[in-house]
Amino acid sequence: YYLIDTAFHDWYLTKTSDLQRGSFPQRVLEATGDTNTQDQWTGSGSVIEDAEGQTHIFFTGHNADFNPVEAVMYATATDGYSDFDFRDPKVFWNKETNNYWMLITTRYNGEAAIGLYVSENLTTWLPQEPLFVMDAPLNLEVPDWIDFGEVQYMLFSDQNDGERDIKYLRQ
């Protein structure tokens, strides 16, 4: 799954079995382009399959005329996180805590943050304290979580045009 940076950032899917040849891209999630909807533009997110095999897509809905400007589609934010920078949901099953986690990039009390929500059912989400905050003028982007069993890494990037680093935190 990936965004195409045309129109309003539609989501596309390409499949491969060997990482060398892939299927023709097909649009799987279309931004509305409608100024009256939260998902006028779509942004990054994640795809997860639940225990019953149902696929769920969590993505950023962006509309500059709305308040909040950005929202996680399929979830809501009513806590202390920013109502402007609230994007890039990464949803996964955390086997250590036995629930779903959603990482988002946002601001928390004025600082760049990786926010955390937890859920038992992919529908009702409870806000938690941020997993990481950084005193930075710009937002963080596209968090990811990699579990190597004994060690977990959280990856993210920042919006600093001068660096464009990918950073990681190790548990």
CSV table of N, CA, C and O in Angstrom, one decimal, residues 17-117:
chain,number,residue,atom,x,y,z
A,17,SER,N,5.3,-11.3,-5.3
A,17,SER,CA,5.7,-12.5,-4.6
A,17,SER,C,7.2,-12.6,-4.5
A,17,SER,O,7.7,-13.5,-3.7
A,18,ASP,N,7.9,-11.8,-5.2
A,18,ASP,CA,9.4,-12.0,-5.3
A,18,ASP,C,10.2,-10.6,-5.1
A,18,ASP,O,11.4,-10.6,-5.2
A,19,LEU,N,9.5,-9.5,-4.8
A,19,LEU,CA,10.1,-8.2,-4.7
A,19,LEU,C,10.8,-7.7,-5.9
A,19,LEU,O,11.5,-6.7,-5.8
A,20,GLN,N,10.6,-8.3,-7.1
A,20,GLN,CA,11.2,-7.9,-8.3
A,20,GLN,C,10.1,-7.5,-9.3
A,20,GLN,O,10.2,-6.6,-10.1
A,21,ARG,N,9.0,-8.3,-9.4
A,21,ARG,CA,7.9,-8.0,-10.3
A,21,ARG,C,6.7,-7.8,-9.4
A,21,ARG,O,6.4,-8.5,-8.4
A,22,GLY,N,5.8,-6.8,-9.9
A,22,GLY,CA,4.6,-6.5,-9.1
A,22,GLY,C,3.4,-6.4,-10.0
A,22,GLY,O,3.6,-6.2,-11.3
A,23,SER,N,2.3,-6.4,-9.4
A,23,SER,CA,1.0,-6.2,-10.2
A,23,SER,C,0.9,-4.8,-10.5
A,23,SER,O,1.5,-3.9,-10.0
A,24,PHE,N,0.0,-4.5,-11.5
A,24,PHE,CA,-0.3,-3.2,-11.9
A,24,PHE,C,-0.9,-2.4,-10.7
A,24,PHE,O,-1.8,-3.0,-10.0
A,25,PRO,N,-0.6,-1.2,-10.4
A,25,PRO,CA,-1.1,-0.5,-9.2
A,25,PRO,C,-2.7,-0.4,-9.4
A,25,PRO,O,-3.1,0.0,-10.5
A,26,GLN,N,-3.4,-0.6,-8.3
A,26,GLN,CA,-4.8,-0.4,-8.3
A,26,GLN,C,-5.2,0.5,-7.1
A,26,GLN,O,-4.6,0.4,-6.0
A,27,ARG,N,-6.1,1.5,-7.4
A,27,ARG,CA,-6.5,2.4,-6.3
A,27,ARG,C,-7.4,1.6,-5.4
A,27,ARG,O,-8.4,1.0,-5.8
A,28,VAL,N,-7.1,1.7,-4.1
A,28,VAL,CA,-7.9,1.0,-3.1
A,28,VAL,C,-8.6,1.9,-2.1
A,28,VAL,O,-9.5,1.5,-1.4
A,29,LEU,N,-8.1,3.2,-2.0
A,29,LEU,CA,-8.8,4.1,-1.2
A,29,LEU,C,-8.6,5.5,-1.8
A,29,LEU,O,-7.5,6.0,-2.0
A,30,GLU,N,-9.7,6.1,-2.1
A,30,GLU,CA,-9.7,7.4,-2.8
A,30,GLU,C,-10.1,8.5,-1.9
A,30,GLU,O,-11.0,8.4,-1.1
A,31,ALA,N,-9.2,9.5,-1.9
A,31,ALA,CA,-9.6,10.8,-1.2
A,31,ALA,C,-10.8,11.4,-1.8
A,31,ALA,O,-11.0,11.3,-3.0
A,32,THR,N,-11.6,12.0,-1.0
A,32,THR,CA,-12.9,12.5,-1.6
A,32,THR,C,-12.7,13.7,-2.4
A,32,THR,O,-13.4,14.0,-3.4
A,33,GLY,N,-11.6,14.5,-2.1
A,33,GLY,CA,-11.5,15.8,-2.8
A,33,GLY,C,-12.5,16.8,-2.4
A,33,GLY,O,-12.5,17.9,-2.9
A,34,ASP,N,-13.4,16.4,-1.6
A,34,ASP,CA,-14.6,17.2,-1.2
A,34,ASP,C,-14.3,18.1,0.0
A,34,ASP,O,-13.9,17.6,1.1
A,35,THR,N,-14.4,19.4,-0.1
A,35,THR,CA,-14.1,20.3,1.0
A,35,THR,C,-15.1,20.2,2.2
A,35,THR,O,-14.8,20.8,3.2
A,36,ASN,N,-16.1,19.4,2.0
A,36,ASN,CA,-17.0,19.2,3.1
A,36,ASN,C,-16.8,17.9,3.9
A,36,ASN,O,-17.6,17.5,4.8
A,37,THR,N,-15.7,17.2,3.6
A,37,THR,CA,-15.4,15.9,4.3
A,37,THR,C,-14.0,16.0,5.0
A,37,THR,O,-13.1,16.6,4.5
A,38,GLN,N,-13.9,15.2,6.1
A,38,GLN,CA,-12.6,15.2,6.8
A,38,GLN,C,-11.5,14.6,5.9
A,38,GLN,O,-10.3,15.0,5.9
A,39,ASP,N,-11.9,13.6,5.0
A,39,ASP,CA,-10.9,13.0,4.2
A,39,ASP,C,-10.8,13.6,2.8
A,39,ASP,O,-10.7,12.8,1.8
A,40,GLN,N,-10.9,14.9,2.7
A,40,GLN,CA,-10.7,15.6,1.4
A,40,GLN,C,-9.3,15.1,0.9
A,40,GLN,O,-9.2,14.8,-0.3
A,41,TRP,N,-8.3,15.1,1.7
A,41,TRP,CA,-7.0,14.5,1.4
A,41,TRP,C,-6.8,13.3,2.3
A,41,TRP,O,-7.3,13.3,3.4
A,42,THR,N,-6.1,12.3,1.7
A,42,THR,CA,-5.7,11.2,2.6
A,42,THR,C,-4.2,11.2,2.8
A,42,THR,O,-3.5,11.7,2.0
A,43,GLY,N,-3.8,10.7,4.0
A,43,GLY,CA,-2.4,10.6,4.3
A,43,GLY,C,-2.0,9.2,4.7
A,43,GLY,O,-2.8,8.3,4.7
A,44,SER,N,-0.8,9.1,5.2
A,44,SER,CA,-0.2,7.8,5.6
A,44,SER,C,-1.1,7.1,6.6
A,44,SER,O,-1.8,7.7,7.4
A,45,GLY,N,-0.8,5.8,6.8
A,45,GLY,CA,-1.5,5.0,7.8
A,45,GLY,C,-1.0,3.6,7.8
A,45,GLY,O,0.1,3.4,7.4
A,46,SER,N,-1.9,2.7,8.1
A,46,SER,CA,-1.5,1.3,8.1
A,46,SER,C,-2.7,0.4,7.9
A,46,SER,O,-3.8,0.8,7.9
A,47,VAL,N,-2.4,-0.9,7.5
A,47,VAL,CA,-3.4,-1.9,7.2
A,47,VAL,C,-3.1,-3.0,8.2
A,47,VAL,O,-2.0,-3.4,8.4
A,48,ILE,N,-4.2,-3.6,8.7
A,48,ILE,CA,-4.0,-4.7,9.6
A,48,ILE,C,-5.2,-5.7,9.4
A,48,ILE,O,-6.3,-5.2,9.1
A,49,GLU,N,-4.9,-6.9,9.6
A,49,GLU,CA,-5.9,-8.0,9.5
A,49,GLU,C,-6.2,-8.4,10.9
A,49,GLU,O,-5.3,-8.8,11.6
A,50,ASP,N,-7.5,-8.5,11.3
A,50,ASP,CA,-7.9,-8.9,12.6
A,50,ASP,C,-7.9,-10.4,12.7
A,50,ASP,O,-7.7,-11.1,11.7
A,51,ALA,N,-8.2,-11.0,13.9
A,51,ALA,CA,-8.2,-12.4,14.1
A,51,ALA,C,-9.2,-13.2,13.2
A,51,ALA,O,-9.0,-14.3,12.9
A,52,GLU,N,-10.3,-12.5,12.8
A,52,GLU,CA,-11.3,-13.1,11.9
A,52,GLU,C,-10.9,-12.9,10.4
A,52,GLU,O,-11.7,-13.4,9.6
A,53,GLY,N,-9.8,-12.3,10.1
A,53,GLY,CA,-9.4,-12.2,8.7
A,53,GLY,C,-9.9,-10.9,8.0
A,53,GLY,O,-9.7,-10.7,6.9
A,54,GLN,N,-10.6,-10.1,8.8
A,54,GLN,CA,-11.1,-8.8,8.2
A,54,GLN,C,-10.0,-7.8,8.1
A,54,GLN,O,-9.2,-7.6,9.1
A,55,THR,N,-9.8,-7.1,7.0
A,55,THR,CA,-8.8,-6.1,6.8
A,55,THR,C,-9.3,-4.8,7.2
A,55,THR,O,-10.4,-4.4,6.9
A,56,HIS,N,-8.5,-4.0,8.0
A,56,HIS,CA,-8.8,-2.7,8.4
A,56,HIS,C,-7.8,-1.7,7.9
A,56,HIS,O,-6.6,-2.0,8.0
A,57,ILE,N,-8.2,-0.6,7.4
A,57,ILE,CA,-7.3,0.5,7.0
A,57,ILE,C,-7.5,1.7,7.9
A,57,ILE,O,-8.6,2.2,8.1
A,58,PHE,N,-6.4,2.1,8.5
A,58,PHE,CA,-6.4,3.3,9.3
A,58,PHE,C,-5.5,4.4,8.5
A,58,PHE,O,-4.4,4.0,8.1
A,59,PHE,N,-6.0,5.5,8.3
A,59,PHE,CA,-5.3,6.5,7.5
A,59,PHE,C,-5.6,7.9,8.1
A,59,PHE,O,-6.5,8.2,8.8
A,60,THR,N,-4.8,8.9,7.6
A,60,THR,CA,-5.0,10.3,8.0
A,60,THR,C,-6.0,10.9,7.0
A,60,THR,O,-5.9,10.8,5.8
A,61,GLY,N,-7.0,11.6,7.6
A,61,GLY,CA,-7.9,12.4,6.9
A,61,GLY,C,-7.5,13.9,7.1
A,61,GLY,O,-7.3,14.3,8.2
A,62,HIS,N,-7.3,14.6,6.0
A,62,HIS,CA,-6.8,16.0,6.1
A,62,HIS,C,-7.8,16.9,5.4
A,62,HIS,O,-8.1,16.7,4.2
A,63,ASN,N,-8.2,18.0,6.1
A,63,ASN,CA,-9.0,19.0,5.4
A,63,ASN,C,-8.6,20.4,6.1
A,63,ASN,O,-8.9,20.5,7.3
A,64,ALA,N,-8.0,21.3,5.4
A,64,ALA,CA,-7.5,22.5,6.0
A,64,ALA,C,-8.6,23.4,6.5
A,64,ALA,O,-8.4,24.3,7.3
A,65,ASP,N,-9.9,23.1,6.0
A,65,ASP,CA,-11.0,23.9,6.5
A,65,ASP,C,-11.7,23.4,7.7
A,65,ASP,O,-12.6,24.0,8.2
A,66,PHE,N,-11.2,22.2,8.2
A,66,PHE,CA,-11.8,21.6,9.4
A,66,PHE,C,-11.1,21.9,10.6
A,66,PHE,O,-9.9,22.3,10.6
A,67,ASN,N,-11.7,21.7,11.7
A,67,ASN,CA,-11.1,21.7,13.1
A,67,ASN,C,-11.5,20.5,13.8
A,67,ASN,O,-12.7,20.4,14.2
A,68,PRO,N,-10.7,19.5,13.9
A,68,PRO,CA,-9.2,19.5,13.6
A,68,PRO,C,-9.0,19.3,12.1
A,68,PRO,O,-9.8,18.8,11.4
A,69,VAL,N,-7.8,19.9,11.7
A,69,VAL,CA,-7.4,19.8,10.3
A,69,VAL,C,-7.1,18.3,10.0
A,69,VAL,O,-7.5,17.9,8.9
A,70,GLU,N,-6.5,17.6,10.8
A,70,GLU,CA,-6.1,16.2,10.6
A,70,GLU,C,-6.8,15.3,11.6
A,70,GLU,O,-6.8,15.6,12.8
A,71,ALA,N,-7.2,14.1,11.2
A,71,ALA,CA,-7.8,13.1,12.1
A,71,ALA,C,-7.5,11.8,11.6
A,71,ALA,O,-7.3,11.6,10.4
A,72,VAL,N,-7.3,10.8,12.5
A,72,VAL,CA,-7.2,9.4,12.1
A,72,VAL,C,-8.6,8.9,11.7
A,72,VAL,O,-9.5,9.0,12.5
A,73,MET,N,-8.7,8.5,10.5
A,73,MET,CA,-10.0,8.0,10.0
A,73,MET,C,-10.1,6.6,10.6
A,73,MET,O,-9.2,5.7,10.5
A,74,TYR,N,-11.3,6.3,11.2
A,74,TYR,CA,-11.6,5.1,11.9
A,74,TYR,C,-11.3,5.2,13.3
A,74,TYR,O,-11.3,4.2,14.0
A,75,ALA,N,-10.9,6.3,13.8
A,75,ALA,CA,-10.6,6.6,15.2
A,75,ALA,C,-10.8,8.0,15.5
A,75,ALA,O,-10.9,8.8,14.6
A,76,THR,N,-11.0,8.4,16.8
A,76,THR,CA,-11.2,9.8,17.1
A,76,THR,C,-10.1,10.2,18.1
A,76,THR,O,-9.6,9.4,18.9
A,77,ALA,N,-9.9,11.5,18.2
A,77,ALA,CA,-9.0,12.1,19.2
A,77,ALA,C,-9.7,13.1,20.1
A,77,ALA,O,-10.2,14.1,19.6
A,78,THR,N,-9.8,12.9,21.4
A,78,THR,CA,-10.4,13.8,22.3
A,78,THR,C,-9.5,14.1,23.5
A,78,THR,O,-10.0,14.4,24.6
A,79,ASP,N,-8.2,13.9,23.4
A,79,ASP,CA,-7.3,14.0,24.5
A,79,ASP,C,-6.4,15.2,24.3
A,79,ASP,O,-6.8,16.2,23.6
A,80,GLY,N,-5.2,15.2,24.8
A,80,GLY,CA,-4.3,16.3,24.8
A,80,GLY,C,-3.5,16.4,23.6
A,80,GLY,O,-2.6,17.3,23.5
A,81,TYR,N,-3.6,15.6,22.6
A,81,TYR,CA,-2.8,15.6,21.4
A,81,TYR,C,-3.3,16.8,20.5
A,81,TYR,O,-4.4,17.3,20.6
A,82,SER,N,-2.4,17.2,19.6
A,82,SER,CA,-2.6,18.3,18.7
A,82,SER,C,-3.9,18.1,17.8
A,82,SER,O,-4.1,17.0,17.4
A,83,ASP,N,-4.6,19.2,17.5
A,83,ASP,CA,-5.7,19.0,16.6
A,83,ASP,C,-5.3,19.5,15.2
A,83,ASP,O,-6.1,19.6,14.3
A,84,PHE,N,-4.0,19.8,15.0
A,84,PHE,CA,-3.5,20.1,13.7
A,84,PHE,C,-2.6,19.0,13.1
A,84,PHE,O,-2.8,18.5,12.0
A,85,ASP,N,-1.6,18.7,13.9
A,85,ASP,CA,-0.7,17.6,13.5
A,85,ASP,C,-1.2,16.3,14.2
A,85,ASP,O,-1.0,16.2,15.4
A,86,PHE,N,-1.9,15.5,13.5
A,86,PHE,CA,-2.4,14.2,14.0
A,86,PHE,C,-2.6,13.3,12.9
A,86,PHE,O,-3.5,13.2,12.2
A,87,ARG,N,-1.5,12.5,12.6
A,87,ARG,CA,-1.4,11.8,11.3
A,87,ARG,C,-0.6,10.5,11.4
A,87,ARG,O,0.0,10.1,12.4
A,88,ASP,N,-0.6,9.8,10.3
A,88,ASP,CA,0.2,8.6,10.0
A,88,ASP,C,-0.1,7.4,11.0
A,88,ASP,O,0.9,6.9,11.6
A,89,PRO,N,-1.3,7.0,11.2
A,89,PRO,CA,-1.6,5.9,12.1
A,89,PRO,C,-0.9,4.6,11.7
A,89,PRO,O,-1.0,4.2,10.6
A,90,LYS,N,-0.2,4.0,12.7
A,90,LYS,CA,0.4,2.7,12.5
A,90,LYS,C,-0.3,1.8,13.5
A,90,LYS,O,-0.2,2.0,14.7
A,91,VAL,N,-1.1,0.8,13.0
A,91,VAL,CA,-1.9,-0.1,13.9
A,91,VAL,C,-1.3,-1.5,13.8
A,91,VAL,O,-1.0,-2.0,12.7
A,92,PHE,N,-1.2,-2.1,15.0
A,92,PHE,CA,-0.6,-3.5,15.0
A,92,PHE,C,-1.1,-4.1,16.3
A,92,PHE,O,-1.5,-3.5,17.3
A,93,TRP,N,-1.0,-5.4,16.3
A,93,TRP,CA,-1.3,-6.2,17.5
A,93,TRP,C,0.0,-6.3,18.4
A,93,TRP,O,1.0,-6.8,17.9
A,94,ASN,N,-0.1,-5.9,19.6
A,94,ASN,CA,1.0,-6.0,20.5
A,94,ASN,C,0.9,-7.2,21.4
A,94,ASN,O,0.0,-7.3,22.3
A,95,LYS,N,1.6,-8.3,21.1
A,95,LYS,CA,1.5,-9.5,21.8
A,95,LYS,C,1.9,-9.5,23.3
A,95,LYS,O,1.4,-10.2,24.1
A,96,GLU,N,2.7,-8.5,23.6
A,96,GLU,CA,3.1,-8.4,25.0
A,96,GLU,C,2.1,-7.7,25.9
A,96,GLU,O,1.9,-8.1,27.0
A,97,THR,N,1.3,-6.8,25.3
A,97,THR,CA,0.2,-6.1,26.1
A,97,THR,C,-1.1,-6.8,25.8
A,97,THR,O,-2.1,-6.4,26.4
A,98,ASN,N,-1.2,-7.7,24.8
A,98,ASN,CA,-2.4,-8.4,24.4
A,98,ASN,C,-3.5,-7.4,24.0
A,98,ASN,O,-4.7,-7.6,24.4
A,99,ASN,N,-3.2,-6.4,23.2
A,99,ASN,CA,-4.2,-5.5,22.6
A,99,ASN,C,-3.6,-4.8,21.4
A,99,ASN,O,-2.4,-5.0,21.0
A,100,TYR,N,-4.5,-4.1,20.6
A,100,TYR,CA,-4.0,-3.4,19.5
A,100,TYR,C,-3.4,-2.1,19.9
A,100,TYR,O,-3.9,-1.4,20.9
A,101,TRP,N,-2.4,-1.7,19.2
A,101,TRP,CA,-1.7,-0.4,19.5
A,101,TRP,C,-1.9,0.5,18.2
A,101,TRP,O,-1.8,-0.1,17.1
A,102,MET,N,-2.1,1.8,18.4
A,102,MET,CA,-2.1,2.7,17.2
A,102,MET,C,-1.1,3.8,17.6
A,102,MET,O,-1.2,4.5,18.6
A,103,LEU,N,0.0,3.9,16.8
A,103,LEU,CA,1.0,5.0,17.0
A,103,LEU,C,0.6,6.1,16.0
A,103,LEU,O,0.2,5.8,14.9
A,104,ILE,N,0.6,7.3,16.5
A,104,ILE,CA,0.4,8.4,15.6
A,104,ILE,C,1.5,9.5,15.8
A,104,ILE,O,2.1,9.5,16.8
A,105,THR,N,1.7,10.3,14.8
A,105,THR,CA,2.6,11.4,14.9
A,105,THR,C,1.8,12.6,15.2
A,105,THR,O,0.8,12.9,14.5
A,106,THR,N,2.2,13.4,16.2
A,106,THR,CA,1.4,14.5,16.6
A,106,THR,C,2.2,15.5,17.4
A,106,THR,O,3.5,15.4,17.4
A,107,ARG,N,1.6,16.4,18.1
A,107,ARG,CA,2.3,17.3,19.0
A,107,ARG,C,1.6,17.1,20.3
A,107,ARG,O,0.4,16.9,20.4
A,108,TYR,N,2.3,17.1,21.4
A,108,TYR,CA,1.8,16.9,22.8
A,108,TYR,C,2.3,18.0,23.7
A,108,TYR,O,3.5,18.0,23.8
A,109,ASN,N,1.4,18.8,24.2
A,109,ASN,CA,1.9,20.0,25.0
A,109,ASN,C,2.9,20.8,24.3
A,109,ASN,O,3.9,21.2,24.9
A,110,GLY,N,2.8,20.9,22.9
A,110,GLY,CA,3.7,21.8,22.2
A,110,GLY,C,4.9,21.1,21.7
A,110,GLY,O,5.8,21.7,21.0
A,111,GLU,N,5.1,19.8,22.0
A,111,GLU,CA,6.3,19.1,21.6
A,111,GLU,C,6.0,18.0,20.5
A,111,GLU,O,4.9,17.4,20.6
A,112,ALA,N,6.9,17.8,19.6
A,112,ALA,CA,6.7,16.7,18.7
A,112,ALA,C,6.6,15.4,19.4
A,112,ALA,O,7.3,15.2,20.4
A,113,ALA,N,5.6,14.5,19.0
A,113,ALA,CA,5.4,13.3,19.8
A,113,ALA,C,5.0,12.1,18.9
A,113,ALA,O,4.4,12.3,17.9
A,114,ILE,N,5.3,11.0,19.5
A,114,ILE,CA,4.7,9.7,19.0
A,114,ILE,C,3.6,9.4,20.0
A,114,ILE,O,3.9,9.0,21.1
A,115,GLY,N,2.3,9.6,19.6
A,115,GLY,CA,1.2,9.3,20.5
A,115,GLY,C,0.8,7.8,20.4
A,115,GLY,O,1.2,7.1,19.5
A,116,LEU,N,0.1,7.4,21.5
A,116,LEU,CA,-0.3,6.0,21.6
A,116,LEU,C,-1.8,5.9,22.0
A,116,LEU,O,-2.2,6.6,22.9
A,117,TYR,N,-2.5,5.1,21.2
A,117,TYR,CA,-3.9,4.7,21.6
A,117,TYR,C,-3.9,3.1,21.7
A,117,TYR,O,-3.1,2.5,21.0
